[in-house]
PDB file of C-alpha atoms in Angstrom:
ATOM      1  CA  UNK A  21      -7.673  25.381  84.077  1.00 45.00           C
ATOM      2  CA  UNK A  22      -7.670  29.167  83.825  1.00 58.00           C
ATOM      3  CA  UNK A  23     -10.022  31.665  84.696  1.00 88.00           C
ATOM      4  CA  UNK A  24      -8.955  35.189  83.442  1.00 94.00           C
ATOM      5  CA  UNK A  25     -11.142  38.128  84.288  1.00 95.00           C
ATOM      6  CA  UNK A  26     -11.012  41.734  82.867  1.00 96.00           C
ATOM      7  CA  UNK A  27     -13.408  44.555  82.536  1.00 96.00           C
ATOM      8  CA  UNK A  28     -15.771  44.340  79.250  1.00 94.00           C
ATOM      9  CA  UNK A  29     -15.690  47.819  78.376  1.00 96.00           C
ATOM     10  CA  UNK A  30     -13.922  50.961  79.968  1.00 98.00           C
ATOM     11  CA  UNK A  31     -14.324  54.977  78.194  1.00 97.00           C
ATOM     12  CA  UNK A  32     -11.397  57.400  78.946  1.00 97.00           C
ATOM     13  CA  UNK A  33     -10.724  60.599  77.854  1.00 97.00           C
ATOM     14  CA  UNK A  34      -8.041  61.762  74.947  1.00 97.00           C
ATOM     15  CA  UNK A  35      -4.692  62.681  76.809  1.00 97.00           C
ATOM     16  CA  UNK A  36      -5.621  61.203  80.383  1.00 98.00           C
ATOM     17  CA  UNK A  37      -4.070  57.900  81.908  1.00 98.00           C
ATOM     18  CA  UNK A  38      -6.293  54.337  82.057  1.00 98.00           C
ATOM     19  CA  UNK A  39      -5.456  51.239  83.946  1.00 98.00           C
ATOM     20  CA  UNK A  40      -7.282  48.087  82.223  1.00 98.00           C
ATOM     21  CA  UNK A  41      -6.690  45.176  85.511  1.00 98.00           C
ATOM     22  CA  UNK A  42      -6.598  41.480  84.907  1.00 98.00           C
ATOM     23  CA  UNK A  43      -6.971  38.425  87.387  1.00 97.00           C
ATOM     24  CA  UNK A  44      -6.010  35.267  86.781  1.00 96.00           C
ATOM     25  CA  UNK A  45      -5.948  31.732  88.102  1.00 93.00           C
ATOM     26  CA  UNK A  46      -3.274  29.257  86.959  1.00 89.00           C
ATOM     27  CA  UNK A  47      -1.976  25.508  87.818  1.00 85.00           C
ATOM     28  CA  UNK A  48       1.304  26.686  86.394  1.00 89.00           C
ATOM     29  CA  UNK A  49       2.216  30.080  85.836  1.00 91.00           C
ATOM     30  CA  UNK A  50       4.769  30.772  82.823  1.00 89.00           C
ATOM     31  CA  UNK A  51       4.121  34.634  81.932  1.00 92.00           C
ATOM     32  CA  UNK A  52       1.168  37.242  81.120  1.00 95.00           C
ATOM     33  CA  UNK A  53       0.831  38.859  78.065  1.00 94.00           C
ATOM     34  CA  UNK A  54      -1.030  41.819  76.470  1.00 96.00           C
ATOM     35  CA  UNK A  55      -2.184  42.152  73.311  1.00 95.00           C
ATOM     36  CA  UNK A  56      -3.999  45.194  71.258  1.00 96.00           C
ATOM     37  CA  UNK A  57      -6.363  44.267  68.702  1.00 93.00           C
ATOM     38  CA  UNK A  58      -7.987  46.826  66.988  1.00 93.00           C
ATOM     39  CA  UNK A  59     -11.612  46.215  65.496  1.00 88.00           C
ATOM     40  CA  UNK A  60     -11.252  43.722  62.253  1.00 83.00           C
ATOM     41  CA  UNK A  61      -7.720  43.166  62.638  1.00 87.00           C
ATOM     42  CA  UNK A  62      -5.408  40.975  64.115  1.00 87.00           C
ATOM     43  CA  UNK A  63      -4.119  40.938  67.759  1.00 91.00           C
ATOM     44  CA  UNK A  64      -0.846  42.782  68.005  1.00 91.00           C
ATOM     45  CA  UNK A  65       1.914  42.096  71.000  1.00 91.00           C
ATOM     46  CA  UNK A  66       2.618  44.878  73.635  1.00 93.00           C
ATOM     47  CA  UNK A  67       4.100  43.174  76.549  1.00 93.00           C
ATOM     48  CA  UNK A  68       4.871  40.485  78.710  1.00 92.00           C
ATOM     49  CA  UNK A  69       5.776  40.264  82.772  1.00 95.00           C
ATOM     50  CA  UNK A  70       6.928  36.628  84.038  1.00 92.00           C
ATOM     51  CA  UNK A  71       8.254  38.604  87.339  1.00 94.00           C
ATOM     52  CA  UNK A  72       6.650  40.535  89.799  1.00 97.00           C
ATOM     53  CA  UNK A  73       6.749  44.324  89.170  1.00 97.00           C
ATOM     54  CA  UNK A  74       6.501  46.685  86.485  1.00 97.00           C
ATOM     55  CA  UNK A  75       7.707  46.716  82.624  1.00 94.00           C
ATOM     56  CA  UNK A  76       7.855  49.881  80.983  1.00 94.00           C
ATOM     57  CA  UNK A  77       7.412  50.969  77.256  1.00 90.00           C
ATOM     58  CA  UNK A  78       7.260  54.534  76.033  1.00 94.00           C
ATOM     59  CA  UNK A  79       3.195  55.002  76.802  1.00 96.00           C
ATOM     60  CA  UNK A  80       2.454  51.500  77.920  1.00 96.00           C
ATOM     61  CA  UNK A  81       3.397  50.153  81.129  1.00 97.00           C
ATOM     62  CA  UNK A  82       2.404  46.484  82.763  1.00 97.00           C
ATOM     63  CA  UNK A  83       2.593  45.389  86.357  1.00 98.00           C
ATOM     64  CA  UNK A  84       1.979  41.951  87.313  1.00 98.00           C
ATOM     65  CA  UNK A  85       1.803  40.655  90.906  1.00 98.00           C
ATOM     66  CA  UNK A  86       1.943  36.476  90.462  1.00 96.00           C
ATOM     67  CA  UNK A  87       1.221  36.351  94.362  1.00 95.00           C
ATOM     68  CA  UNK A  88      -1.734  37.859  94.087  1.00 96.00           C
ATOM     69  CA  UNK A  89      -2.876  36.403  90.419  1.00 96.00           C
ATOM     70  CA  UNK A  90      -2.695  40.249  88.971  1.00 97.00           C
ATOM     71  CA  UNK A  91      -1.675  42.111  86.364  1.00 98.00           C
ATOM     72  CA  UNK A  92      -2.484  45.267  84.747  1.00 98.00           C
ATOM     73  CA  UNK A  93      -2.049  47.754  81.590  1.00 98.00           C
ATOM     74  CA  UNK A  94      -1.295  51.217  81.798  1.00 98.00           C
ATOM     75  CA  UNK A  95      -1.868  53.552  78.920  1.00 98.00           C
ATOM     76  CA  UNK A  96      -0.562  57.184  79.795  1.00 97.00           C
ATOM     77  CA  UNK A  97      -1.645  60.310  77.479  1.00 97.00           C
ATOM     78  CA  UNK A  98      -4.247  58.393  75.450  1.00 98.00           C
ATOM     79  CA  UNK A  99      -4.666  59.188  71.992  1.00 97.00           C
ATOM     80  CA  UNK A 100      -7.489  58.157  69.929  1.00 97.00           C
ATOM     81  CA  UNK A 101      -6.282  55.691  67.998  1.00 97.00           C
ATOM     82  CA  UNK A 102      -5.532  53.834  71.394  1.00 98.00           C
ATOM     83  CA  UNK A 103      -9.308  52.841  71.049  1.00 98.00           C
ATOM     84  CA  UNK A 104      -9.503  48.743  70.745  1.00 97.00           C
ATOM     85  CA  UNK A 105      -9.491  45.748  72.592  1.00 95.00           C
ATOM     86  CA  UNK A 106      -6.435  44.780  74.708  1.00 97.00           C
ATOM     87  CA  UNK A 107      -6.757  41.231  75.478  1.00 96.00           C
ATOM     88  CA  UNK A 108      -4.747  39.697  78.558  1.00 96.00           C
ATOM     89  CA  UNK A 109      -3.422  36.126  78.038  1.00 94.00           C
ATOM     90  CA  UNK A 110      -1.621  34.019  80.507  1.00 94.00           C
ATOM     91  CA  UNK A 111       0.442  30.729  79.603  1.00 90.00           C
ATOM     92  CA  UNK A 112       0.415  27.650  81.748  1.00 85.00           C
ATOM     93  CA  UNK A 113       3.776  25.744  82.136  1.00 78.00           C
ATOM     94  CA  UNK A 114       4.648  24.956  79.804  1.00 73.00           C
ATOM     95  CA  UNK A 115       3.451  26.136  76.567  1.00 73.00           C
ATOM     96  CA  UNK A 116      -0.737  26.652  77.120  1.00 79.00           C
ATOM     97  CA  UNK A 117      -1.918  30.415  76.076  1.00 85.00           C
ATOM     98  CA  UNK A 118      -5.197  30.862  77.298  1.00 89.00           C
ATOM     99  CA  UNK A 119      -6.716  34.648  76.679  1.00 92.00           C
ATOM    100  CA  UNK A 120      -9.447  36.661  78.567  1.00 93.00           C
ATOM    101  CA  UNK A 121     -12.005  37.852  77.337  1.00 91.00           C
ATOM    102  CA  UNK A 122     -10.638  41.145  76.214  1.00 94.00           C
ATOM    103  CA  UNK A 123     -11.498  45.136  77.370  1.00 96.00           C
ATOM    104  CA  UNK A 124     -12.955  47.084  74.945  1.00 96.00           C
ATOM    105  CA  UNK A 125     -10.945  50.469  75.106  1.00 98.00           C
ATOM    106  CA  UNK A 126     -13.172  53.898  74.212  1.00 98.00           C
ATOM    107  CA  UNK A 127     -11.238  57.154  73.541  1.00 98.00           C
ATOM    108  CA  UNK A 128     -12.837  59.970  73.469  1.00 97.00           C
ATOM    109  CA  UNK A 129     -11.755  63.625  72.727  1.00 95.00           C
TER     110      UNK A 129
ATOM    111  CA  UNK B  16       8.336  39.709  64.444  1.00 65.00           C
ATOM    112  CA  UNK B  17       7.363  37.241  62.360  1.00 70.00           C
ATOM    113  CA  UNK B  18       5.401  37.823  59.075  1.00 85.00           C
ATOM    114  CA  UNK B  19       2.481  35.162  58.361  1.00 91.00           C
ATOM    115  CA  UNK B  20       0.284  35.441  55.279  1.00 92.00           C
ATOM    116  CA  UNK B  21      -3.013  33.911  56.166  1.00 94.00           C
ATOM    117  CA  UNK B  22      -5.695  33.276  53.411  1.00 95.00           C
ATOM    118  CA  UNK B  23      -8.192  33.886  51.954  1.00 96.00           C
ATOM    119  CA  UNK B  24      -8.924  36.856  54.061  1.00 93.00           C
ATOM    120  CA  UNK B  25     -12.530  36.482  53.882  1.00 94.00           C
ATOM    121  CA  UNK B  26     -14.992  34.066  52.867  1.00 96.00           C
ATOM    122  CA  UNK B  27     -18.557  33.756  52.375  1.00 96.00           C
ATOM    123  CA  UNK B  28     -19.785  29.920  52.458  1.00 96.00           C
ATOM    124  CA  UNK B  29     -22.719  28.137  52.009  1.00 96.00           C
ATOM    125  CA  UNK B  30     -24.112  25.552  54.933  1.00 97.00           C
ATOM    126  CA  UNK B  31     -22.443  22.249  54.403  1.00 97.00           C
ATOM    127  CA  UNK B  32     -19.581  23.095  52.651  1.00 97.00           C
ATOM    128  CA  UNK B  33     -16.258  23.053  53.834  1.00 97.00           C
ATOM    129  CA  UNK B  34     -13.051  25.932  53.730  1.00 97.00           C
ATOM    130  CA  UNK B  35      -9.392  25.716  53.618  1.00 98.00           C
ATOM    131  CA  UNK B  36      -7.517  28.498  55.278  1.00 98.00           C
ATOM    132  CA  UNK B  37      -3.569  28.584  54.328  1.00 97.00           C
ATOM    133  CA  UNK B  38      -0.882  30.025  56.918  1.00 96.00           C
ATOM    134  CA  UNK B  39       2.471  30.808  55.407  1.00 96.00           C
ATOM    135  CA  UNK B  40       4.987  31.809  57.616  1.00 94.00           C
ATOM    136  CA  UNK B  41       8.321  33.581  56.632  1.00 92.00           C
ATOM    137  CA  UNK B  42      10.995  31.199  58.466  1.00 89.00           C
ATOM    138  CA  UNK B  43      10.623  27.829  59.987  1.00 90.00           C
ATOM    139  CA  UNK B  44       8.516  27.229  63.733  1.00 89.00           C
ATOM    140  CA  UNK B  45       8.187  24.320  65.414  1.00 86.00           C
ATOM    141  CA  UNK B  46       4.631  24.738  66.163  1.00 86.00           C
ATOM    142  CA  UNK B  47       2.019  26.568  64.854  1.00 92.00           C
ATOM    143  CA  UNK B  48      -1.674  27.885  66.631  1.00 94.00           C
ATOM    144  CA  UNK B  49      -4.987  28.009  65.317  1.00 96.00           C
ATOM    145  CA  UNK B  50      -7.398  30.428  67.118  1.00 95.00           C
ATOM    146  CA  UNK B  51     -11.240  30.931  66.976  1.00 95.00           C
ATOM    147  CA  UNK B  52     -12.642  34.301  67.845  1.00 92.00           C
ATOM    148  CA  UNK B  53     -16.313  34.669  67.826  1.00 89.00           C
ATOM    149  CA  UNK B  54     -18.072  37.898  67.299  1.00 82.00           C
ATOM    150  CA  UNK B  55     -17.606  40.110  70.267  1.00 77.00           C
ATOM    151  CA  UNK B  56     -15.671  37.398  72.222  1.00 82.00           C
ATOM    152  CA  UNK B  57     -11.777  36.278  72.647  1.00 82.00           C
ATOM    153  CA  UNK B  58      -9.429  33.782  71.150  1.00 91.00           C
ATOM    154  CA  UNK B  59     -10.145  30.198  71.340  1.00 93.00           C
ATOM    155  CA  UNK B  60      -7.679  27.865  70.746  1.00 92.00           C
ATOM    156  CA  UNK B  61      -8.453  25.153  68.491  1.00 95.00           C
ATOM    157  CA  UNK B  62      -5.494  22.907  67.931  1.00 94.00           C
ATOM    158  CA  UNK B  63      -1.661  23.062  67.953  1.00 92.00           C
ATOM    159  CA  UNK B  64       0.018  22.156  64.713  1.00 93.00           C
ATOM    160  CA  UNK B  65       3.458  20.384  65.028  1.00 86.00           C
ATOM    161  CA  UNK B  66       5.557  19.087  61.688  1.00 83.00           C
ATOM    162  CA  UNK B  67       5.309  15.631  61.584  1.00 81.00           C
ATOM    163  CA  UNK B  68       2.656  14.698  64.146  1.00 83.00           C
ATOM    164  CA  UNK B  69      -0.996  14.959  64.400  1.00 88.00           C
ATOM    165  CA  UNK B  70      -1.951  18.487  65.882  1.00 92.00           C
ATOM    166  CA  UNK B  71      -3.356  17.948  69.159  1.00 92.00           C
ATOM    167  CA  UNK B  72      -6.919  19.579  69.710  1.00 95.00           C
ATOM    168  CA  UNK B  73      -8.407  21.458  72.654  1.00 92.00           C
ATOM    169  CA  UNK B  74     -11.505  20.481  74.292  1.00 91.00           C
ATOM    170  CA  UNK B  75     -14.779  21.230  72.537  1.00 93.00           C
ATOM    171  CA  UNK B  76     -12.601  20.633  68.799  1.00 96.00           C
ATOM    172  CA  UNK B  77     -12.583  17.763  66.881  1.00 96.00           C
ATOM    173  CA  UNK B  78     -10.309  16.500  63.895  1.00 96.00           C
ATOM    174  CA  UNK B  79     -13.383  15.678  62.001  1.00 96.00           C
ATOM    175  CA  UNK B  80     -14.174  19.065  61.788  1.00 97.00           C
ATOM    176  CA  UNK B  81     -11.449  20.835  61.923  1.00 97.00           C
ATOM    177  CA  UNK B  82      -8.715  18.578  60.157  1.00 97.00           C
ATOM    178  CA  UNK B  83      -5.288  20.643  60.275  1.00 96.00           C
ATOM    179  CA  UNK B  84      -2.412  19.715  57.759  1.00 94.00           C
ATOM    180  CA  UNK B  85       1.597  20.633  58.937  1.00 94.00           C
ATOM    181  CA  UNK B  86       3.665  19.538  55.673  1.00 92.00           C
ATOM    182  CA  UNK B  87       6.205  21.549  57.138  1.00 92.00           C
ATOM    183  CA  UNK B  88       8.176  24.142  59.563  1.00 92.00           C
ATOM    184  CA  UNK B  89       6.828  27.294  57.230  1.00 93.00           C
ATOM    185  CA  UNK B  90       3.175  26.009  56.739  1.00 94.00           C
ATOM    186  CA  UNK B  91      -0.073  24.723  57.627  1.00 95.00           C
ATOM    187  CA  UNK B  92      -4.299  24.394  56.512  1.00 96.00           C
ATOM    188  CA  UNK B  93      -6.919  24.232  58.990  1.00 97.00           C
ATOM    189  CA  UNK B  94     -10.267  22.977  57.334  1.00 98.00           C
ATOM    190  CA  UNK B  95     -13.881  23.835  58.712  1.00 98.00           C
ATOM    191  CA  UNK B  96     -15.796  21.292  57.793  1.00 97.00           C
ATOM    192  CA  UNK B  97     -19.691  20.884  57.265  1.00 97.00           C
ATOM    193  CA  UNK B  98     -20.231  24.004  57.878  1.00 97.00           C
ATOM    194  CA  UNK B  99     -23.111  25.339  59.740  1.00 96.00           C
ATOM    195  CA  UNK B 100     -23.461  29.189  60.345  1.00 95.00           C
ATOM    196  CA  UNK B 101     -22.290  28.434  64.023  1.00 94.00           C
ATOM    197  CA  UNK B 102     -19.116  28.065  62.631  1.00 96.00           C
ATOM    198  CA  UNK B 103     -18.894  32.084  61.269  1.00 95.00           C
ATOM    199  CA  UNK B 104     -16.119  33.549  63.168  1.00 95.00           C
ATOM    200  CA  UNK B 105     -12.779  34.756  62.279  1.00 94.00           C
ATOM    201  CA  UNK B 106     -10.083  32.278  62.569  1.00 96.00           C
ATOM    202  CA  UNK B 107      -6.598  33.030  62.933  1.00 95.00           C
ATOM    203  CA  UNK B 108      -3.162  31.282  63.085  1.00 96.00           C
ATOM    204  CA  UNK B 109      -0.453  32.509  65.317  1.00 93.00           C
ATOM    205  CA  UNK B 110       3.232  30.778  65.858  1.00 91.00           C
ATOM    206  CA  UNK B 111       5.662  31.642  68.482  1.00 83.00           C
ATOM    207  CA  UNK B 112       9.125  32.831  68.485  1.00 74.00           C
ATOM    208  CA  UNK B 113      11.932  31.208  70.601  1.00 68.00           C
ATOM    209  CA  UNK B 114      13.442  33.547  72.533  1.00 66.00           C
ATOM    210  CA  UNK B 115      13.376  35.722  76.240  1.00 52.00           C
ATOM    211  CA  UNK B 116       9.151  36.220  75.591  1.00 66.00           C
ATOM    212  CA  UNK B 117       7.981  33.452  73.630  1.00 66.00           C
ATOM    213  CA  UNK B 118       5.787  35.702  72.615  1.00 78.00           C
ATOM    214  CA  UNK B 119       2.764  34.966  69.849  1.00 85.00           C
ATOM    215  CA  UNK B 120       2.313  36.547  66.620  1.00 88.00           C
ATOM    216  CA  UNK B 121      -0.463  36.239  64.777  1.00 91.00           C
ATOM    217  CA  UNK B 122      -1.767  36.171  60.879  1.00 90.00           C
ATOM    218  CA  UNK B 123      -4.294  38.588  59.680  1.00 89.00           C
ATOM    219  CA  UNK B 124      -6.728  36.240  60.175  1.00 93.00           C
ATOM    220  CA  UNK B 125     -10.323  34.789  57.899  1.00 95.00           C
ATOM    221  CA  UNK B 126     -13.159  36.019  59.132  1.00 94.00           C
ATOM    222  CA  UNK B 127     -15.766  33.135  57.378  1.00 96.00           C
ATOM    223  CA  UNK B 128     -19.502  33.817  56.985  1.00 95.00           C
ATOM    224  CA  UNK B 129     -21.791  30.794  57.035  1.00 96.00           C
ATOM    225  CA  UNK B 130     -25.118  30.990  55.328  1.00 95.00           C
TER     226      UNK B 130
END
């Protein structure tokens, strides 16, 4: 099975950088996802890392390290409506999304 | 990105009865998700809906409660049965696109109130 840990709850400020960090334990690793999911609505897709190292996109970045069961989300010049959950998910070969538990994301001005 | 209509958005039941939520999605899958997420907490899966076989349930769901339909690639119903107020949560489907992430989208979601 899978064991995915992330913070519960993390407060940053409007315009400054956060870094949300995810563990994970897998039997068969086949990529890590995050997701956004503001309150009432729907998760939405940001990224995905199946290699080591870091994926860029515009204010969101991801880094996962698969040797050391870690990944994490960077959000650079936070803006308010960057407040909401961001939920990291990890699939097991070869097809079994599992997500954690999700990091509640405070901006504040 | 795949559109999915999910409905009815909302719900309000009363203990005992039952609920079918519809997933529509705009071109064909092969399989289909249904997720849990209880108040404050993450996704759950439930079941995974293929065409033409029974959907195969996760541990802790049962098809007696939560019978799931897959007429075909665009479409499926997941049913909560009996309800109890344990069973208020919002409950959404999600399919997956072939390609270089796989990646999941997901409907809108129900979020069902038991009373």
């Amino acid at each position: 099975g899978q064991n995915i840990d992330q913070p519960t709850e993390m407060t940053a400020t409007e315009g400054a950088i956060v870094q949300i960090n995810c563990t994970y334990q897998t039997s068969g690793f086949n990529g890590l996802f995050w997701y956004q999911q503001h309150a009432g609505e729907a998760p939405t897709f940001l990224s995905y890392n199946v290699l080591d190292g870091l994926e860029e996109k515009g204010r969101f970045s991801s880094f996962l390290s698969r040797s050391k069961g870690y990944s994490y989300l960077l959000l650079k010049e936070l803006q308010m409506k960057d407040s909401a959950s961001y939920l990291c998910a990890v699939r097991d070969w070869p097809n079994d999304m599992r997500f954690g538990a999700g990091t509640r994301l405070t901006v504040k001005p | 990105s795949a559109v999915i209509s999910q409905k009815p958005s909302r719900d309000i039941c009363q203990r005992g009865t039952s609920l079918t939520i519809q997933c529509q999605v705009d071109s064909q899958v092969t399989m289909m998700f249904w997720y849990r997420q209880q108040p404050g907490q993450s996704l759950t899966l439930i079941a995974t809906a293929n065409q033409g076989s029974e959907a195969t349930y996760e541990s802790g769901f049962v098809i007696d409660k939560f019978p799931i339909s897959r007429p075909n690639l665009t479409f499926s119903t997941l049913t909560v049965s009996n309800m109890s107020p344990e069973d208020s949560s919002i409950y959404l489907c999600s399919v997956e696109r072939q390609g270089a992430n796989e990646k999941l989208f997901f409907g809108s979601g129900t979020q069902l109130s038991v009373l």
